[in-house]
GROMACS .gro file of C-alpha atoms in nm:
model
  231
    1ILE     CA    1  -8.993 -12.662  17.341
    2ARG     CA    2  -8.921 -12.926  17.055
    3MET     CA    3  -9.218 -13.168  16.965
    4PRO     CA    4  -9.354 -13.461  16.750
    5PRO     CA    5  -9.638 -13.282  16.561
    6ALA     CA    6  -9.839 -13.563  16.481
    7SER     CA    7 -10.128 -13.465  16.218
    8MET     CA    8 -10.055 -13.156  16.262
    9ALA     CA    9  -9.758 -13.183  16.049
   10LYS     CA   10 -10.048 -13.198  15.776
   11MET     CA   11 -10.075 -12.829  15.806
   12MET     CA   12  -9.732 -12.808  15.619
   13THR     CA   13  -9.857 -13.056  15.355
   14THR     CA   14 -10.202 -12.855  15.287
   15HIS     CA   15 -10.005 -12.565  15.307
   16LEU     CA   16  -9.738 -12.666  15.098
   17ALA     CA   17 -10.060 -12.744  14.775
   18PHE     CA   18 -10.209 -12.400  14.880
   19ARG     CA   19  -9.942 -12.263  14.774
   20LEU     CA   20  -9.852 -12.489  14.458
   21ILE     CA   21 -10.242 -12.420  14.355
   22GLN     CA   22 -10.218 -12.068  14.407
   23GLN     CA   23  -9.923 -12.028  14.220
   24GLY     CA   24 -10.062 -12.218  13.924
   25GLN     CA   25  -9.823 -12.510  13.927
   26LEU     CA   26 -10.115 -12.730  14.063
   27ARG     CA   27 -10.479 -12.791  14.027
   28LEU     CA   28 -10.810 -12.871  14.207
   29ASP     CA   29 -10.945 -13.101  13.967
   30GLN     CA   30 -10.603 -13.268  13.869
   31LYS     CA   31 -10.618 -13.644  13.979
   32PHE     CA   32 -10.363 -13.893  14.071
   33THR     CA   33 -10.355 -14.234  14.075
   34VAL     CA   34 -10.301 -14.382  14.459
   35LYS     CA   35  -9.976 -14.623  14.395
   36PRO     CA   36 -10.133 -14.993  14.488
   37GLU     CA   37  -9.816 -15.018  14.708
   38THR     CA   38  -9.936 -14.710  14.908
   39TRP     CA   39 -10.243 -14.795  14.923
   40ALA     CA   40 -10.118 -15.117  15.100
   41LYS     CA   41  -9.845 -14.928  15.333
   42TRP     CA   42 -10.143 -14.722  15.423
   43HIS     CA   43 -10.509 -14.862  15.500
   44GLY     CA   44 -10.629 -15.081  15.761
   45PRO     CA   45 -10.618 -15.028  16.158
   46GLN     CA   46 -10.243 -14.989  16.161
   47ALA     CA   47 -10.211 -14.669  15.945
   48GLY     CA   48 -10.390 -14.479  16.153
   49SER     CA   49 -10.668 -14.197  16.044
   50THR     CA   50 -10.771 -14.287  15.659
   51MET     CA   51 -10.992 -14.120  15.371
   52PHE     CA   52 -11.001 -14.534  15.310
   53LEU     CA   53 -10.872 -14.408  14.933
   54SER     CA   54 -10.845 -14.738  14.699
   55ALA     CA   55 -10.545 -14.868  14.532
   56GLY     CA   56 -10.584 -14.746  14.161
   57GLU     CA   57 -10.810 -14.504  14.214
   58GLN     CA   58 -10.803 -14.183  14.096
   59VAL     CA   59 -10.869 -13.912  14.330
   60SER     CA   60 -10.838 -13.537  14.259
   61VAL     CA   61 -10.628 -13.255  14.461
   62GLU     CA   62 -10.933 -13.111  14.603
   63ASN     CA   63 -11.065 -13.436  14.706
   64LEU     CA   64 -10.762 -13.548  14.879
   65LEU     CA   65 -10.713 -13.192  15.054
   66HIS     CA   66 -11.034 -13.288  15.224
   67GLY     CA   67 -10.895 -13.617  15.336
   68ILE     CA   68 -10.629 -13.498  15.427
   69VAL     CA   69 -10.785 -13.137  15.625
   70THR     CA   70 -11.160 -13.308  15.740
   71LEU     CA   71 -11.055 -13.683  15.743
   72SER     CA   72 -10.677 -13.659  15.895
   73GLY     CA   73 -10.552 -13.936  15.648
   74ASN     CA   74 -10.254 -14.116  15.629
   75ASP     CA   75 -10.291 -14.224  15.285
   76ALA     CA   76 -10.444 -13.881  15.111
   77CYS     CA   77 -10.098 -13.669  15.197
   78VAL     CA   78  -9.880 -13.948  15.065
   79VAL     CA   79 -10.076 -13.987  14.712
   80LEU     CA   80 -10.110 -13.614  14.726
   81ALA     CA   81  -9.693 -13.588  14.790
   82GLU     CA   82  -9.618 -13.850  14.551
   83GLY     CA   83  -9.857 -13.687  14.272
   84VAL     CA   84  -9.680 -13.332  14.345
   85ALA     CA   85  -9.283 -13.472  14.384
   86GLY     CA   86  -9.240 -13.822  14.245
   87THR     CA   87  -9.181 -13.931  14.606
   88GLU     CA   88  -9.254 -13.858  15.010
   89HIS     CA   89  -8.895 -13.791  15.028
   90ALA     CA   90  -8.882 -13.569  14.787
   91PHE     CA   91  -9.159 -13.411  14.938
   92THR     CA   92  -9.065 -13.350  15.243
   93GLU     CA   93  -8.753 -13.139  15.109
   94LEU     CA   94  -9.025 -12.899  14.915
   95MET     CA   95  -9.183 -12.898  15.314
   96ASN     CA   96  -8.850 -12.819  15.514
   97ALA     CA   97  -8.745 -12.561  15.219
   98GLU     CA   98  -9.097 -12.356  15.290
   99ALA     CA   99  -9.062 -12.422  15.674
  100ALA     CA  100  -8.731 -12.226  15.622
  101ARG     CA  101  -8.920 -11.961  15.419
  102LEU     CA  102  -9.154 -11.901  15.685
  103GLY     CA  103  -8.908 -11.902  15.944
  104MET     CA  104  -9.009 -12.145  16.117
  105ARG     CA  105  -8.630 -12.208  16.275
  106ASP     CA  106  -8.750 -12.494  16.461
  107SER     CA  107  -8.904 -12.758  16.264
  108GLN     CA  108  -8.864 -13.099  16.071
  109PHE     CA  109  -9.016 -13.250  15.885
  110GLY     CA  110  -8.934 -13.586  15.795
  111THR     CA  111  -9.307 -13.710  15.653
  112SER     CA  112  -9.566 -13.602  15.517
  113ASN     CA  113  -9.829 -13.644  15.736
  114GLY     CA  114  -9.653 -13.667  16.042
  115TRP     CA  115  -9.630 -13.993  16.134
  116PRO     CA  116  -9.395 -14.115  16.379
  117ASP     CA  117  -9.026 -14.129  16.262
  118GLU     CA  118  -8.798 -14.190  16.577
  119GLY     CA  119  -8.820 -13.789  16.610
  120ARG     CA  120  -8.686 -13.673  16.295
  121THR     CA  121  -9.022 -13.451  16.296
  122TYR     CA  122  -9.052 -13.189  16.516
  123VAL     CA  123  -9.171 -12.821  16.586
  124THR     CA  124  -9.264 -12.574  16.824
  125ALA     CA  125  -9.617 -12.412  16.930
  126ARG     CA  126  -9.472 -12.083  16.774
  127ASP     CA  127  -9.334 -12.229  16.485
  128LEU     CA  128  -9.704 -12.451  16.381
  129VAL     CA  129  -9.853 -12.076  16.504
  130ILE     CA  130  -9.641 -11.948  16.195
  131LEU     CA  131  -9.718 -12.159  15.932
  132ALA     CA  132 -10.108 -12.150  16.040
  133ARG     CA  133 -10.095 -11.756  16.005
  134ALA     CA  134  -9.924 -11.784  15.653
  135THR     CA  135 -10.200 -12.055  15.503
  136ILE     CA  136 -10.463 -11.812  15.648
  137GLU     CA  137 -10.265 -11.456  15.536
  138GLN     CA  138 -10.116 -11.624  15.239
  139THR     CA  139 -10.439 -11.849  15.096
  140PRO     CA  140 -10.711 -11.683  15.253
  141GLU     CA  141 -10.972 -11.836  14.938
  142LEU     CA  142 -10.870 -12.204  14.963
  143TYR     CA  143 -10.799 -12.189  15.385
  144LYS     CA  144 -11.194 -12.108  15.364
  145ARG     CA  145 -11.257 -12.372  15.142
  146CYS     CA  146 -11.076 -12.690  15.279
  147TYR     CA  147 -11.057 -12.610  15.710
  148SER     CA  148 -11.419 -12.545  15.824
  149THR     CA  149 -11.538 -12.840  15.628
  150ARG     CA  150 -11.752 -13.046  15.929
  151SER     CA  151 -11.791 -13.399  15.732
  152PHE     CA  152 -11.645 -13.540  15.424
  153THR     CA  153 -11.747 -13.886  15.264
  154TRP     CA  154 -11.507 -14.083  15.062
  155GLY     CA  155 -11.461 -14.445  15.066
  156ARG     CA  156 -11.690 -14.745  15.116
  157THR     CA  157 -11.718 -15.003  15.398
  158MET     CA  158 -11.705 -15.400  15.303
  159GLY     CA  159 -12.102 -15.389  15.254
  160GLY     CA  160 -12.081 -15.071  15.012
  161ASP     CA  161 -12.208 -14.826  15.252
  162ALA     CA  162 -12.029 -14.493  15.180
  163ILE     CA  163 -11.796 -14.392  15.488
  164ARG     CA  164 -11.873 -14.054  15.608
  165GLN     CA  165 -11.667 -13.930  15.875
  166ASP     CA  166 -11.667 -13.579  16.116
  167ASN     CA  167 -11.421 -13.313  16.114
  168ARG     CA  168 -11.210 -13.415  16.469
  169ASN     CA  169 -11.156 -12.991  16.520
  170PRO     CA  170 -11.295 -12.944  16.851
  171ILE     CA  171 -11.348 -12.572  16.836
  172LEU     CA  172 -11.556 -12.613  16.497
  173GLY     CA  173 -11.926 -12.490  16.652
  174ARG     CA  174 -11.847 -12.452  17.017
  175ILE     CA  175 -11.654 -12.124  16.914
  176GLU     CA  176 -11.815 -11.845  16.711
  177GLY     CA  177 -11.584 -11.782  16.403
  178ALA     CA  178 -11.378 -12.113  16.422
  179ASP     CA  179 -11.268 -12.168  16.077
  180GLY     CA  180 -10.998 -12.432  16.100
  181LEU     CA  181 -10.704 -12.567  16.193
  182LYS     CA  182 -10.557 -12.903  16.244
  183THR     CA  183 -10.568 -13.147  16.511
  184GLY     CA  184 -10.330 -13.448  16.569
  185HIS     CA  185 -10.243 -13.760  16.830
  186THR     CA  186  -9.960 -14.040  16.859
  187LYS     CA  187  -9.887 -14.185  17.179
  188GLU     CA  188  -9.550 -14.014  17.190
  189ALA     CA  189  -9.731 -13.688  17.073
  190GLY     CA  190 -10.043 -13.717  17.274
  191TYR     CA  191 -10.343 -13.485  17.175
  192GLY     CA  192 -10.229 -13.149  17.015
  193PHE     CA  193 -10.442 -12.923  16.836
  194THR     CA  194 -10.360 -12.630  16.608
  195GLY     CA  195 -10.681 -12.383  16.589
  196SER     CA  196 -10.809 -12.077  16.497
  197ALA     CA  197 -11.094 -11.842  16.522
  198ILE     CA  198 -11.234 -11.445  16.392
  199GLN     CA  199 -11.467 -11.266  16.613
  200ASN     CA  200 -11.537 -10.912  16.553
  201GLY     CA  201 -11.242 -10.884  16.307
  202ARG     CA  202 -10.985 -11.002  16.556
  203ARG     CA  203 -10.821 -11.348  16.461
  204LEU     CA  204 -10.685 -11.566  16.699
  205VAL     CA  205 -10.459 -11.878  16.701
  206ALA     CA  206 -10.399 -12.110  16.923
  207VAL     CA  207 -10.177 -12.371  16.987
  208VAL     CA  208 -10.208 -12.695  17.237
  209ALA     CA  209 -10.032 -12.975  17.265
  210GLY     CA  210  -9.920 -13.276  17.494
  211LEU     CA  211 -10.308 -13.304  17.620
  212ASP     CA  212 -10.360 -13.732  17.766
  213SER     CA  213 -10.712 -13.721  17.653
  214PHE     CA  214 -10.969 -13.685  17.359
  215ASN     CA  215 -11.221 -13.521  17.579
  216GLY     CA  216 -10.953 -13.327  17.738
  217ARG     CA  217 -10.799 -13.164  17.365
  218ILE     CA  218 -11.183 -13.075  17.353
  219GLU     CA  219 -11.256 -12.899  17.665
  220GLU     CA  220 -10.845 -12.740  17.690
  221SER     CA  221 -10.885 -12.583  17.298
  222VAL     CA  222 -11.230 -12.458  17.399
  223ARG     CA  223 -11.152 -12.295  17.729
  224PHE     CA  224 -10.783 -12.144  17.576
  225MET     CA  225 -10.973 -11.957  17.302
  226ASP     CA  226 -11.261 -11.845  17.487
  227TRP     CA  227 -10.998 -11.711  17.741
  228GLY     CA  228 -10.808 -11.596  17.441
  229PHE     CA  229 -11.139 -11.351  17.311
  230LYS     CA  230 -11.252 -11.231  17.630
  231ALA     CA  231 -10.856 -11.139  17.754
   0.00000   0.00000   0.00000
C-alpha cells in the first residue's frame, strides 16, 4: 500500500549523504551555509520540526545529519540537499535514482524532508525496510554514529538558552539493542516509525504507519518489536 512517508523520507536524505561520504564526495566536517530564503521558509511553527538553524549560519555535514536524524529538522534536510546538489529539486532526483538502484519499486520522492506535497512523495512499508537495511548494511559506521544519539543540542531560544531536543525514536531505551531509525508525522500520514534493533546477532527492521497518536506509536512500535524478537 502506497502511503506518504512524512519524516521517514529523511531516511533517504540521510542514506544518500552516508553514501556520498563513503564514496569520498562529501565530508563530515564540510560546511554548508544556511541561505536566508531557506531559513525564512523553514523556521517558525508553520515549518514543522526544526533544528533551529539561523540564516547565514555555517553548519557541518555531521551536525546537519544529527539535526536530520535526531531532531527531524526540516530545515536541516533542505540545507543539506541544497549544499549537496545546488537545489532541493536536484537532490530529489538523486533520491529517486537511489530508490531505483535499491529496488524501491513503489516509492517516489518530491522533497528532501517528506513535507506534504499533494501526494507526489509516497513509499510503501516494504520499501522503507529495503531503505533501512541498505543504510544499516552499506554504511554501518555512519549508521552507528548518527542513528542512536539520544538527544542533540543546537540553536538558541530568544532568551539565549541552548535548545536541547530528544530523539523521538520510540524504541530507543525501551527495546534492548535498539539503534534506529526514524519517526514521521503529518496530518495526512498519521504517526509512523521505521525502527531497527539487534539482539543476540539477530537484527529486525519494523515499520508501523498510520497510527493516530504519539503514544499509540510508542506502544505499537515497542509491542511489534518485542513480538518480533520473541517470535
